[in-house]
Amino acid sequence: MISDRLQKARDYEANTHISLRERPAFHITPTAGWMNDPNGFSPYQGEYHLFYQYYPYSTSWNDMHWGHVKTQDFITWQRLPAALAPDTDYDQAGCFSGSAIQLLDGRQLLLYTGVAPASPQQNVQAQCAAIGNGVDYEKLSGNPVISHDHLPQGCSKYDFRDPKIWQEPDGTYRAVAAAFTQQDSGAVLLFQSPDAIHWEYACTLDASHNEAGGMWECPDFFPLDGKQVLMVSPMDMYPDGPGIHPGNNAVVLLGSWNPETMEFSRESLQAIDCGLDFYAPQTLQASDGRRIMIGWMQSWQSADAKPQGFPWFGQMTLPRELSLRQGRLFQCPVRELENYRGPAVVHKNVSVTASTALPEIQGRVIDMTLTLRPGQDCRWFRLYLAEGDGFATTLLWRPEEGSMEIDRTASGLPRDIANIRRFPVQAQDGLLKLRLILDRFSLELFVNDGQQAASAVLYTPQSAQGIRFEARGEMTMDVEKYGLIFPEEEKE
Ligand code: FRU
């Protein structure tokens, strides 16, 4: 049964027409209105589904629905009708973030946070389930399936959300969820179930202890290259550690997991993305074994700094392949992106001087790799992207200091929000490799094959297409650039 509220959202979607060129070419944006966190990123019946926090009727956050898309290759997505609307007494204040899984009988289960008013001032949060066929879903009559009765002592029913489900090889279902305790601030709880419907609390995996931010939102928990990763998005962090900025961050806690004793031992905490816009990432395991992550390419702190006149707001990052190398999280754009490359434009051994532009090196929908070789006297190297009409986004590398600065001050947002971030990068064997993915309204940077990533949205006019290089001291560079080509857009 489709409720009136869900039908209304679906009708609204059907009457919304946004042309392909008003959107990024391959980054996901909402079918209409507002989008935040990725939800339910998971394989289903041979494809990959992605849901998202969604308010179709305006470009601001409001009563949360779930939007829905699916893909076969992580680059080209098909839109599906809205999957969930806040239409029951236990979720009337919002269907918050959650996850999805294919059940053994072939149906798809969504596990999400139902937000319900407890008083005029406060909402309570509990975990609810809906089961469907990949398009239409029915909420379970027994909802919530993980209620406040399941919470260990000291955990608040007002902050209990964002369940992420998976199945163990022995068939047991497990889920992590974000919780809040007065003593310890954010914590991640582990639950288990024989059937994904009847749940029990198993243990607390880790907690902030007021040291790594307040509430930890959107947890994910998975093995990666011999270690165990607990991924969380802490609110209210202090800038303590490389790549960590004040406010909301997304981090990985790397450690080991002993399923016998149910103990997770944290060994390190690392920032996932050192740029300006990245939050609430979620992962899946692809059929070929790759662990793939997608994040919301936005920050809550700047979510009110909207571009003028856009019919949509909020984008996802490119899906990224994760790996661990030298004890660090590495992330690279999914390899399928390379299937969309046009002909290569290559310039080798370019000596960069005061201001250097190169033939055919420009554009806003591109995949470009720079290999930089600084001479002894190179003080800095600057790259101007999306330059024109007084706009530009710059990257500034200081080889001796080992620092990279991303600056989008002149990138079209008329609010005094954070526009600059600086983070450590190191040349390796005298080389620094920068891979830059531009997609109309964003830039994603991957340093040294994924050692660091940095994302930023850019809402400048598309006529700002320029790319330019500048250096102080000697700098030699190779450039390999591809336009990215999407035949659907050509047809429109
Ligand atoms: C993270 C978050 C989640 C919550 C959702 C609400 O961005 O705050 O914790 O479920 O957004 O839209």
PDB file of C-alpha atoms in Angstrom, residues 110-257:
ATOM      1  CA  LEU A 110      15.399  -1.233   4.521  1.00  0.00           C
ATOM      2  CA  LEU A 111      16.472  -0.519   8.097  1.00  0.00           C
ATOM      3  CA  TYR A 112      16.039   3.148   8.968  1.00  0.00           C
ATOM      4  CA  THR A 113      15.501   5.494  11.884  1.00  0.00           C
ATOM      5  CA  GLY A 114      11.917   6.421  12.615  1.00  0.00           C
ATOM      6  CA  VAL A 115      11.646   9.805  14.319  1.00  0.00           C
ATOM      7  CA  ALA A 116       8.488  10.382  16.338  1.00  0.00           C
ATOM      8  CA  PRO A 117       7.363  13.361  18.418  1.00  0.00           C
ATOM      9  CA  ALA A 118       7.467  12.560  22.156  1.00  0.00           C
ATOM     10  CA  SER A 119       6.546  16.084  23.253  1.00  0.00           C
ATOM     11  CA  PRO A 120       6.216  19.433  21.489  1.00  0.00           C
ATOM     12  CA  GLN A 121       9.946  19.967  22.186  1.00  0.00           C
ATOM     13  CA  GLN A 122      11.461  16.559  21.639  1.00  0.00           C
ATOM     14  CA  ASN A 123      11.480  13.656  19.197  1.00  0.00           C
ATOM     15  CA  VAL A 124      12.465  10.087  19.974  1.00  0.00           C
ATOM     16  CA  GLN A 125      14.404   7.897  17.558  1.00  0.00           C
ATOM     17  CA  ALA A 126      14.170   4.121  17.029  1.00  0.00           C
ATOM     18  CA  GLN A 127      15.081   1.688  14.250  1.00  0.00           C
ATOM     19  CA  CYS A 128      12.339   0.566  11.849  1.00  0.00           C
ATOM     20  CA  ALA A 129      12.178  -1.817   8.904  1.00  0.00           C
ATOM     21  CA  ALA A 130      10.422  -1.879   5.536  1.00  0.00           C
ATOM     22  CA  ILE A 131      10.499  -4.770   3.060  1.00  0.00           C
ATOM     23  CA  GLY A 132       9.996  -4.571  -0.686  1.00  0.00           C
ATOM     24  CA  ASN A 133      10.874  -5.521  -4.227  1.00  0.00           C
ATOM     25  CA  GLY A 134      13.429  -2.839  -5.093  1.00  0.00           C
ATOM     26  CA  VAL A 135      10.791  -0.171  -5.860  1.00  0.00           C
ATOM     27  CA  ASP A 136       7.886  -0.408  -3.387  1.00  0.00           C
ATOM     28  CA  TYR A 137       8.281  -1.099   0.312  1.00  0.00           C
ATOM     29  CA  GLU A 138       5.951  -1.996   3.125  1.00  0.00           C
ATOM     30  CA  LYS A 139       6.758  -0.880   6.645  1.00  0.00           C
ATOM     31  CA  LEU A 140       6.567  -3.715   9.174  1.00  0.00           C
ATOM     32  CA  SER A 141       3.604  -3.802  11.532  1.00  0.00           C
ATOM     33  CA  GLY A 142       6.003  -4.611  14.390  1.00  0.00           C
ATOM     34  CA  ASN A 143       7.981  -1.372  14.027  1.00  0.00           C
ATOM     35  CA  PRO A 144      10.195  -0.213  15.590  1.00  0.00           C
ATOM     36  CA  VAL A 145      12.293  -3.362  15.369  1.00  0.00           C
ATOM     37  CA  ILE A 146      15.083  -1.906  17.555  1.00  0.00           C
ATOM     38  CA  SER A 147      13.343   0.169  20.184  1.00  0.00           C
ATOM     39  CA  HIS A 148      14.453   2.028  23.303  1.00  0.00           C
ATOM     40  CA  ASP A 149      13.998  -1.190  25.275  1.00  0.00           C
ATOM     41  CA  HIS A 150      17.011  -2.545  23.392  1.00  0.00           C
ATOM     42  CA  LEU A 151      19.279   0.295  24.543  1.00  0.00           C
ATOM     43  CA  PRO A 152      21.910  -0.386  27.196  1.00  0.00           C
ATOM     44  CA  GLN A 153      21.713   1.718  30.355  1.00  0.00           C
ATOM     45  CA  GLY A 154      22.706   5.346  30.006  1.00  0.00           C
ATOM     46  CA  CYS A 155      21.903   5.676  26.284  1.00  0.00           C
ATOM     47  CA  SER A 156      19.486   8.381  25.214  1.00  0.00           C
ATOM     48  CA  LYS A 157      16.315   7.598  23.254  1.00  0.00           C
ATOM     49  CA  TYR A 158      16.506  11.078  21.727  1.00  0.00           C
ATOM     50  CA  ASP A 159      19.761  10.329  19.856  1.00  0.00           C
ATOM     51  CA  PHE A 160      19.679   6.775  18.583  1.00  0.00           C
ATOM     52  CA  ARG A 161      19.949   6.499  14.819  1.00  0.00           C
ATOM     53  CA  ASP A 162      21.508   5.556  11.476  1.00  0.00           C
ATOM     54  CA  PRO A 163      21.520   1.706  11.558  1.00  0.00           C
ATOM     55  CA  LYS A 164      23.872  -0.025   9.091  1.00  0.00           C
ATOM     56  CA  ILE A 165      23.063  -3.693   8.468  1.00  0.00           C
ATOM     57  CA  TRP A 166      25.112  -6.588   7.047  1.00  0.00           C
ATOM     58  CA  GLN A 167      25.044 -10.388   7.130  1.00  0.00           C
ATOM     59  CA  GLU A 168      27.838 -12.545   8.574  1.00  0.00           C
ATOM     60  CA  PRO A 169      28.991 -15.705   6.738  1.00  0.00           C
ATOM     61  CA  ASP A 170      27.112 -17.843   9.319  1.00  0.00           C
ATOM     62  CA  GLY A 171      23.841 -16.123   8.357  1.00  0.00           C
ATOM     63  CA  THR A 172      23.536 -13.876  11.432  1.00  0.00           C
ATOM     64  CA  TYR A 173      22.506 -10.297  10.717  1.00  0.00           C
ATOM     65  CA  ARG A 174      24.359  -7.527  12.468  1.00  0.00           C
ATOM     66  CA  ALA A 175      23.807  -3.791  12.592  1.00  0.00           C
ATOM     67  CA  VAL A 176      25.655  -0.855  14.091  1.00  0.00           C
ATOM     68  CA  ALA A 177      23.787   2.252  15.233  1.00  0.00           C
ATOM     69  CA  ALA A 178      24.752   5.630  16.643  1.00  0.00           C
ATOM     70  CA  ALA A 179      23.924   6.362  20.269  1.00  0.00           C
ATOM     71  CA  PHE A 180      24.598   9.065  22.822  1.00  0.00           C
ATOM     72  CA  THR A 181      25.436   8.734  26.502  1.00  0.00           C
ATOM     73  CA  GLN A 182      25.703  11.606  28.950  1.00  0.00           C
ATOM     74  CA  GLN A 183      29.082  10.360  30.245  1.00  0.00           C
ATOM     75  CA  ASP A 184      30.704   9.385  26.980  1.00  0.00           C
ATOM     76  CA  SER A 185      29.002  11.499  24.267  1.00  0.00           C
ATOM     77  CA  GLY A 186      28.936   9.561  20.965  1.00  0.00           C
ATOM     78  CA  ALA A 187      29.021   5.756  20.949  1.00  0.00           C
ATOM     79  CA  VAL A 188      28.482   2.973  18.415  1.00  0.00           C
ATOM     80  CA  LEU A 189      26.273   0.055  19.459  1.00  0.00           C
ATOM     81  CA  LEU A 190      26.263  -3.381  17.821  1.00  0.00           C
ATOM     82  CA  PHE A 191      23.024  -5.380  17.533  1.00  0.00           C
ATOM     83  CA  GLN A 192      22.380  -8.867  16.168  1.00  0.00           C
ATOM     84  CA  SER A 193      19.482 -10.827  14.779  1.00  0.00           C
ATOM     85  CA  PRO A 194      18.746 -14.253  13.253  1.00  0.00           C
ATOM     86  CA  ASP A 195      16.292 -12.810  10.672  1.00  0.00           C
ATOM     87  CA  ALA A 196      16.934  -9.024  10.381  1.00  0.00           C
ATOM     88  CA  ILE A 197      13.659  -8.391  12.228  1.00  0.00           C
ATOM     89  CA  HIS A 198      14.135  -9.626  15.830  1.00  0.00           C
ATOM     90  CA  TRP A 199      17.128  -7.828  17.291  1.00  0.00           C
ATOM     91  CA  GLU A 200      19.168  -7.882  20.487  1.00  0.00           C
ATOM     92  CA  TYR A 201      21.897  -5.598  21.778  1.00  0.00           C
ATOM     93  CA  ALA A 202      25.342  -7.237  21.559  1.00  0.00           C
ATOM     94  CA  CYS A 203      27.968  -4.703  22.671  1.00  0.00           C
ATOM     95  CA  THR A 204      29.286  -1.150  22.477  1.00  0.00           C
ATOM     96  CA  LEU A 205      32.061  -1.068  19.890  1.00  0.00           C
ATOM     97  CA  ASP A 206      33.659   2.267  20.695  1.00  0.00           C
ATOM     98  CA  ALA A 207      32.808   5.683  22.129  1.00  0.00           C
ATOM     99  CA  SER A 208      34.090   9.228  21.890  1.00  0.00           C
ATOM    100  CA  HIS A 209      34.547   9.678  25.654  1.00  0.00           C
ATOM    101  CA  ASN A 210      34.212  13.378  24.877  1.00  0.00           C
ATOM    102  CA  GLU A 211      37.540  13.240  23.036  1.00  0.00           C
ATOM    103  CA  ALA A 212      36.571  12.752  19.400  1.00  0.00           C
ATOM    104  CA  GLY A 213      33.501  14.946  19.078  1.00  0.00           C
ATOM    105  CA  GLY A 214      29.949  14.736  20.394  1.00  0.00           C
ATOM    106  CA  MET A 215      27.357  12.527  18.720  1.00  0.00           C
ATOM    107  CA  TRP A 216      28.896  10.048  16.267  1.00  0.00           C
ATOM    108  CA  GLU A 217      26.506   9.860  13.315  1.00  0.00           C
ATOM    109  CA  CYS A 218      26.211   7.295  10.507  1.00  0.00           C
ATOM    110  CA  PRO A 219      28.462   4.429  11.657  1.00  0.00           C
ATOM    111  CA  ASP A 220      29.700   1.658   9.354  1.00  0.00           C
ATOM    112  CA  PHE A 221      31.791  -1.363  10.388  1.00  0.00           C
ATOM    113  CA  PHE A 222      33.706  -3.634   8.000  1.00  0.00           C
ATOM    114  CA  PRO A 223      36.952  -5.541   7.486  1.00  0.00           C
ATOM    115  CA  LEU A 224      39.512  -4.036   5.109  1.00  0.00           C
ATOM    116  CA  ASP A 225      42.885  -5.498   4.118  1.00  0.00           C
ATOM    117  CA  GLY A 226      43.505  -7.323   7.392  1.00  0.00           C
ATOM    118  CA  LYS A 227      42.162  -4.648   9.741  1.00  0.00           C
ATOM    119  CA  GLN A 228      38.724  -3.676  10.982  1.00  0.00           C
ATOM    120  CA  VAL A 229      37.315  -0.235  10.155  1.00  0.00           C
ATOM    121  CA  LEU A 230      34.748   1.634  12.211  1.00  0.00           C
ATOM    122  CA  MET A 231      33.658   4.648  10.167  1.00  0.00           C
ATOM    123  CA  VAL A 232      31.785   7.463  11.925  1.00  0.00           C
ATOM    124  CA  SER A 233      30.798  11.085  11.347  1.00  0.00           C
ATOM    125  CA  PRO A 234      31.382  12.932  14.625  1.00  0.00           C
ATOM    126  CA  MET A 235      29.644  16.232  15.321  1.00  0.00           C
ATOM    127  CA  ASP A 236      31.360  19.065  17.193  1.00  0.00           C
ATOM    128  CA  MET A 237      35.019  18.056  16.901  1.00  0.00           C
ATOM    129  CA  TYR A 238      38.010  20.135  17.888  1.00  0.00           C
ATOM    130  CA  PRO A 239      40.678  20.415  15.168  1.00  0.00           C
ATOM    131  CA  ASP A 240      42.965  17.848  16.754  1.00  0.00           C
ATOM    132  CA  GLY A 241      44.995  15.920  14.172  1.00  0.00           C
ATOM    133  CA  PRO A 242      45.837  16.169  10.477  1.00  0.00           C
ATOM    134  CA  GLY A 243      42.855  16.832   8.257  1.00  0.00           C
ATOM    135  CA  ILE A 244      40.449  17.307  11.205  1.00  0.00           C
ATOM    136  CA  HIS A 245      38.625  20.642  11.198  1.00  0.00           C
ATOM    137  CA  PRO A 246      36.264  22.150  13.780  1.00  0.00           C
ATOM    138  CA  GLY A 247      32.686  20.876  13.627  1.00  0.00           C
ATOM    139  CA  ASN A 248      31.331  17.877  11.740  1.00  0.00           C
ATOM    140  CA  ASN A 249      33.968  15.492  10.388  1.00  0.00           C
ATOM    141  CA  ALA A 250      34.039  12.014   8.894  1.00  0.00           C
ATOM    142  CA  VAL A 251      36.718   9.697  10.271  1.00  0.00           C
ATOM    143  CA  VAL A 252      37.841   6.086  10.243  1.00  0.00           C
ATOM    144  CA  LEU A 253      38.824   4.322  13.450  1.00  0.00           C
ATOM    145  CA  LEU A 254      41.234   1.571  12.404  1.00  0.00           C
ATOM    146  CA  GLY A 255      41.723  -1.371  14.699  1.00  0.00           C
ATOM    147  CA  SER A 256      41.130  -5.032  15.290  1.00  0.00           C
ATOM    148  CA  TRP A 257      37.919  -6.922  16.008  1.00  0.00           C
TER     149      TRP A 257
END
